[in-house]
Amino acid sequence: MKRTHALIKYLTLLVFAICLSLSKTAVTADAANKPVVIVIDPGHGGNGEKNLGAVYNGFIEKDLTLKVAKAMKNELEKYENVTVYMTHTDDRFLSLEDRAEFAKSVNADFVYSIHFNASVEHGFYGSEVWCSAFDKYYKAGYEFGLIETQELASLGLYQKGVKTKLGSSGKDYYGIIRHCRERGIPCDIIEHCYLDQGYDVAYLRDTTTDKYAAFGVCDATAVAKYFNLKSKDGTKDFTSYEYTKVKAPSKAVRQDTSVPETCKIQVLAYDSASRNALVELTANDSQSPVIYFSYSYDGGQTFCPL
Ligand SMILES: [Zn+2]
């Protein structure tokens, strides 16, 4: 028994994402009839290693973002009352500020920056959406992000949620979000999935369906739902689509970095002959959903996959 306790003594829980009080309210109809202006920003692009984005397993992020952005534009243009632009339609370098400036020049209502992910640990998987931490930009970004994560979940991808990140200056960490907010435009970064992790790579490599086209349709559908659009052929009508609303926060919405209230592991049964143990892990955090966990059998030297 002693050994078993030693085996399971160490448990770490990694907690990401933020918690919010949500409420379902009815969508109020948009009074103005002016077309919604959408800017799609394919992340990265141009020559040189630093412009490739994440490069793993034969995937080059800048190529994938362009594919998804084009598929998103193609799908979104099937809807009425929407004008769609891309910050760039070929492989070229554009600064983050230039992308935001372009969005301002066309009076964009929303900017969607298309990305794929990678982590230092190479262990994370799933989709995540980043939005501004501030005021009405958080509200717009978070509300859209929730719809987007529902769309991406329908593809079978794990969802890490809609998140904010602040830089050391206390402003939004991600440049594209910060530059867009400075110009009065909400902006979300959509990280579709990871290029450096087994589950997500297997998903991308499965060629029975065109995954990039599917991402584009998801992204466009989320936009159509958020702006209550209707398709030109009448097959899709989201004019009375209702979605979860949040309040515009009065101060920055920060990521929860505190440890979970409950984080324990307990032996339910142990068979000394086979050295099999049945253990129960319990975790709870009132501020955040617990989305990944990992544990160690060797005193924290190695951990199981998330
Ligand atoms: Zn990227």
Coordinates of C-alpha atoms and ligand atoms in Angstrom, one line a residue:
M1 CA 0.0 0.0 0.0
K2 CA 2.8 2.3 0.8
R3 CA 4.1 2.1 -2.7
T4 CA 0.8 2.8 -4.1
H5 CA 0.5 6.0 -2.2
A6 CA 3.9 7.0 -3.4
L7 CA 2.8 6.3 -7.0
I8 CA -0.1 8.5 -6.9
K9 CA 1.1 11.2 -4.5
Y10 CA 1.7 13.8 -7.2
L11 CA -1.0 15.4 -9.2
T12 CA -1.0 18.6 -11.0
L13 CA -3.9 20.2 -12.6
L14 CA -3.5 22.8 -15.3
V15 CA -6.2 25.2 -15.4
F16 CA -6.7 27.6 -18.3
A17 CA -9.6 29.7 -19.5
I18 CA -11.7 32.2 -17.7
C19 CA -14.9 32.1 -16.0
L20 CA -17.8 34.4 -16.5
S21 CA -21.3 34.9 -15.5
L22 CA -23.4 34.2 -18.5
S23 CA -27.0 35.0 -19.3
K24 CA -29.2 34.0 -22.2
T25 CA -31.0 37.0 -23.6
A26 CA -32.9 37.7 -26.8
V27 CA -31.0 39.2 -29.7
T28 CA -32.2 42.7 -30.5
A29 CA -32.7 43.3 -34.2
D30 CA -30.1 45.4 -35.9
A31 CA -31.9 48.6 -36.8
A32 CA -29.5 49.8 -39.5
N33 CA -29.6 48.1 -42.9
K34 CA -26.1 48.9 -43.9
P35 CA -24.1 45.8 -44.8
V36 CA -22.0 44.2 -42.2
V37 CA -18.3 44.6 -43.1
I38 CA -16.1 41.7 -42.2
V39 CA -12.3 41.6 -42.5
I40 CA -10.7 38.2 -42.5
D41 CA -7.0 38.2 -41.6
P42 CA -5.0 35.1 -42.6
G43 CA -2.3 35.0 -39.9
H44 CA 1.4 35.3 -40.9
G45 CA 2.7 35.3 -44.5
G46 CA 5.7 36.4 -46.5
N47 CA 9.3 35.2 -46.9
G48 CA 11.7 34.4 -44.1
E49 CA 11.4 32.0 -41.3
K50 CA 9.8 34.4 -38.9
N51 CA 6.8 34.9 -41.2
L52 CA 5.9 31.2 -41.6
G53 CA 4.0 30.9 -38.3
A54 CA 4.1 27.5 -36.7
V55 CA 5.9 24.8 -38.7
Y56 CA 5.4 21.2 -37.6
N57 CA 4.8 17.8 -39.1
G58 CA 5.0 19.1 -42.7
F59 CA 2.4 21.9 -41.9
I60 CA 3.2 25.5 -42.5
E61 CA 0.8 27.8 -40.7
K62 CA 0.9 30.7 -43.2
D63 CA -0.3 28.3 -46.0
L64 CA -3.1 26.9 -43.8
T65 CA -4.4 30.3 -42.7
L66 CA -4.7 31.4 -46.3
K67 CA -6.7 28.3 -47.2
V68 CA -9.1 28.7 -44.3
A69 CA -9.5 32.4 -44.9
K70 CA -10.4 31.9 -48.5
A71 CA -12.9 29.2 -47.6
M72 CA -14.4 31.4 -44.9
K73 CA -14.8 34.3 -47.4
N74 CA -16.3 32.0 -50.0
E75 CA -18.9 30.7 -47.5
L76 CA -19.7 34.1 -45.9
E77 CA -20.3 35.6 -49.4
K78 CA -23.3 33.2 -49.7
Y79 CA -25.1 35.4 -47.2
E80 CA -27.0 38.6 -47.8
N81 CA -26.1 42.0 -46.4
V82 CA -22.4 41.3 -45.8
T83 CA -19.2 42.7 -47.4
V84 CA -16.1 40.5 -46.9
Y85 CA -12.5 41.6 -47.3
M86 CA -9.2 39.8 -46.6
T87 CA -6.2 41.6 -45.4
H88 CA -4.2 39.7 -48.0
T89 CA -5.1 37.1 -50.5
D90 CA -1.6 35.9 -51.4
D91 CA 1.5 34.9 -49.5
R92 CA 3.0 38.2 -48.4
F93 CA 4.3 40.0 -45.4
L94 CA 1.9 42.5 -43.7
S95 CA 2.6 44.1 -40.3
L96 CA -0.1 43.6 -37.6
E97 CA -0.6 47.4 -37.6
D98 CA -1.1 47.4 -41.4
R99 CA -3.7 44.7 -41.1
A100 CA -5.6 46.8 -38.5
E101 CA -5.2 49.9 -40.6
F102 CA -6.7 48.1 -43.6
A103 CA -9.7 47.0 -41.5
K104 CA -10.2 50.6 -40.5
S105 CA -10.0 51.9 -44.1
V106 CA -12.9 49.6 -45.1
N107 CA -14.9 50.5 -41.9
A108 CA -14.8 46.9 -40.6
D109 CA -17.4 45.8 -38.0
F110 CA -15.2 42.9 -36.9
V111 CA -11.8 41.4 -37.7
Y112 CA -11.2 37.7 -37.6
S113 CA -7.5 36.6 -37.5
I114 CA -7.1 33.1 -38.7
H115 CA -4.4 30.9 -37.0
F116 CA -3.1 27.5 -36.1
N117 CA -1.5 26.7 -32.8
A118 CA 1.6 25.1 -31.3
S119 CA 2.9 24.9 -27.7
V120 CA 6.3 24.8 -26.1
E121 CA 5.3 21.5 -24.4
H122 CA 3.8 20.1 -27.7
G123 CA 1.1 18.5 -25.5
F124 CA -1.8 20.9 -25.8
Y125 CA -4.7 20.2 -28.2
G126 CA -7.9 21.7 -29.4
S127 CA -9.2 25.1 -30.5
E128 CA -9.2 28.4 -28.7
V129 CA -10.4 31.9 -29.3
W130 CA -8.6 35.0 -28.0
C131 CA -10.5 38.3 -27.5
S132 CA -9.8 41.7 -26.1
A133 CA -9.9 41.9 -22.3
F134 CA -11.6 45.3 -22.4
D135 CA -15.1 46.8 -22.4
K136 CA -17.3 46.5 -25.5
Y137 CA -14.5 44.7 -27.4
Y138 CA -14.5 42.0 -24.8
K139 CA -18.3 41.7 -25.0
A140 CA -18.2 41.4 -28.8
G141 CA -15.2 39.1 -28.9
Y142 CA -16.4 36.8 -26.2
E143 CA -20.0 36.5 -27.5
F144 CA -18.6 35.7 -31.0
G145 CA -16.0 33.4 -29.5
L146 CA -18.7 31.3 -27.8
I147 CA -20.5 30.7 -31.1
E148 CA -17.2 30.0 -32.8
T149 CA -16.2 27.3 -30.2
Q150 CA -19.6 25.7 -30.7
E151 CA -19.0 25.5 -34.4
L152 CA -15.5 24.1 -34.1
A153 CA -16.7 21.6 -31.5
S154 CA -19.1 20.2 -34.1
L155 CA -16.0 19.1 -36.1
G156 CA -15.0 17.0 -33.1
L157 CA -12.2 19.2 -31.9
Y158 CA -11.6 19.8 -28.2
Q159 CA -12.5 23.3 -27.1
K160 CA -10.2 25.3 -24.7
G161 CA -12.6 28.2 -24.7
V162 CA -12.6 32.0 -25.3
K163 CA -9.7 33.7 -23.5
T164 CA -8.0 37.0 -22.8
K165 CA -4.3 37.7 -22.3
L166 CA -2.7 40.9 -21.1
G167 CA 0.8 42.0 -21.8
S168 CA 3.2 43.5 -19.2
S169 CA 1.9 47.0 -20.1
G170 CA -1.6 46.0 -19.0
K171 CA -2.9 46.2 -22.6
D172 CA -4.1 43.3 -24.8
Y173 CA -1.1 41.0 -25.3
Y174 CA -1.9 40.1 -29.0
G175 CA -1.0 42.9 -31.4
I176 CA -3.8 42.4 -33.9
I177 CA -6.4 42.6 -31.1
R178 CA -4.7 45.6 -29.6
H179 CA -4.3 47.5 -32.9
C180 CA -7.9 46.8 -33.9
R181 CA -9.2 48.0 -30.6
E182 CA -7.2 51.2 -30.9
R183 CA -9.0 51.7 -34.2
G184 CA -12.5 51.0 -32.7
I185 CA -12.8 47.5 -34.2
P186 CA -13.5 44.2 -32.3
C187 CA -11.0 41.5 -33.2
D188 CA -10.8 37.8 -32.3
I189 CA -7.9 35.4 -33.0
I190 CA -9.2 32.0 -34.0
E191 CA -6.7 29.2 -33.2
H192 CA -8.3 26.3 -35.0
C193 CA -6.1 23.5 -33.7
Y194 CA -2.5 22.5 -32.9
L195 CA 0.1 21.5 -35.6
D196 CA 2.4 19.9 -33.0
Q197 CA 0.2 17.5 -31.1
G198 CA -0.9 13.9 -31.9
Y199 CA -4.8 14.2 -31.8
D200 CA -5.0 17.4 -33.8
V201 CA -2.4 16.3 -36.3
A202 CA -4.3 13.0 -36.9
Y203 CA -7.4 15.1 -37.4
L204 CA -5.7 17.3 -40.0
R205 CA -4.1 14.4 -41.8
D206 CA -7.4 12.6 -42.2
T207 CA -8.2 13.5 -45.8
T208 CA -11.7 11.9 -46.0
T209 CA -13.0 15.5 -45.8
D210 CA -11.4 18.8 -46.6
K211 CA -10.6 20.1 -43.1
Y212 CA -9.6 23.6 -44.2
A213 CA -12.9 24.1 -46.1
A214 CA -14.7 22.8 -43.1
F215 CA -12.9 25.3 -40.9
G216 CA -13.9 28.1 -43.3
V217 CA -17.5 27.1 -43.2
C218 CA -17.5 26.9 -39.4
D219 CA -15.9 30.4 -39.1
A220 CA -18.4 31.9 -41.6
T221 CA -21.4 30.2 -40.0
A222 CA -20.3 31.6 -36.6
V223 CA -20.1 35.1 -38.2
A224 CA -23.6 34.6 -39.8
K225 CA -25.0 33.6 -36.5
Y226 CA -23.4 36.5 -34.6
F227 CA -24.6 39.1 -37.1
N228 CA -28.0 37.4 -37.7
L229 CA -27.5 36.9 -41.4
K230 CA -29.5 34.9 -43.9
S231 CA -28.1 33.1 -46.9
K232 CA -29.0 34.4 -50.4
D233 CA -30.5 31.1 -51.4
G234 CA -32.6 31.0 -48.3
T235 CA -31.3 27.7 -47.0
K236 CA -29.7 29.2 -43.9
D237 CA -31.5 31.8 -41.9
F238 CA -30.0 33.1 -38.7
T239 CA -32.0 36.3 -38.5
S240 CA -33.6 35.2 -35.2
Y241 CA -30.6 33.2 -33.9
E242 CA -30.1 33.9 -30.2
Y243 CA -26.8 33.6 -28.5
T244 CA -25.4 34.0 -25.0
K245 CA -24.7 37.6 -24.0
V246 CA -22.2 38.9 -21.6
K247 CA -21.9 42.4 -20.0
A248 CA -19.2 44.8 -21.1
P249 CA -16.7 44.6 -18.2
S250 CA -15.8 47.8 -16.4
K251 CA -12.2 46.6 -15.9
A252 CA -9.9 44.2 -17.7
V253 CA -10.9 40.5 -17.7
R254 CA -7.9 38.6 -16.5
Q255 CA -7.1 35.0 -16.9
D256 CA -7.6 32.9 -13.8
T257 CA -4.1 31.9 -12.6
S258 CA -5.1 30.8 -9.1
V259 CA -5.0 27.1 -8.2
P260 CA -8.3 25.1 -8.2
E261 CA -10.1 24.8 -4.8
T262 CA -10.2 21.1 -5.0
C263 CA -7.4 19.0 -6.5
K264 CA -7.0 15.5 -5.0
I265 CA -6.4 11.9 -5.9
Q266 CA -7.6 9.0 -3.9
V267 CA -7.1 5.2 -4.0
L268 CA -10.4 3.4 -4.3
A269 CA -8.9 -0.2 -4.7
Y270 CA -5.5 -1.8 -4.9
D271 CA -4.6 -5.3 -6.0
S272 CA -1.1 -6.1 -4.7
A273 CA -0.7 -9.2 -6.8
S274 CA -1.2 -7.5 -10.1
R275 CA -0.1 -4.1 -8.7
N276 CA -3.2 -2.5 -10.3
A277 CA -4.7 0.5 -8.5
L278 CA -8.1 2.1 -9.1
V279 CA -7.8 5.8 -8.4
E280 CA -10.1 8.7 -8.5
L281 CA -9.1 12.3 -9.4
T282 CA -11.3 15.2 -8.3
A283 CA -10.8 18.8 -9.3
N284 CA -13.0 21.8 -9.1
D285 CA -12.4 25.5 -9.7
S286 CA -15.3 27.9 -9.2
Q287 CA -13.7 30.5 -11.5
S288 CA -12.8 28.3 -14.5
P289 CA -13.6 25.1 -16.2
V290 CA -10.9 22.5 -15.6
I291 CA -9.9 21.6 -19.2
Y292 CA -6.7 19.6 -18.9
F293 CA -5.2 17.6 -16.2
S294 CA -2.0 15.6 -15.8
Y295 CA -0.5 13.4 -13.1
S296 CA 2.9 11.9 -12.3
Y297 CA 3.8 8.4 -11.1
D298 CA 7.4 9.2 -10.3
G299 CA 7.4 12.1 -8.0
G300 CA 7.0 14.8 -10.7
Q301 CA 9.8 13.8 -13.0
T302 CA 7.5 12.8 -15.8
F303 CA 3.8 13.4 -16.3
C304 CA 1.1 11.6 -18.3
P305 CA -0.2 13.3 -21.5
L306 CA -2.8 16.0 -20.9
Ligands
ZN1 ZN -0.3 32.0 -35.8

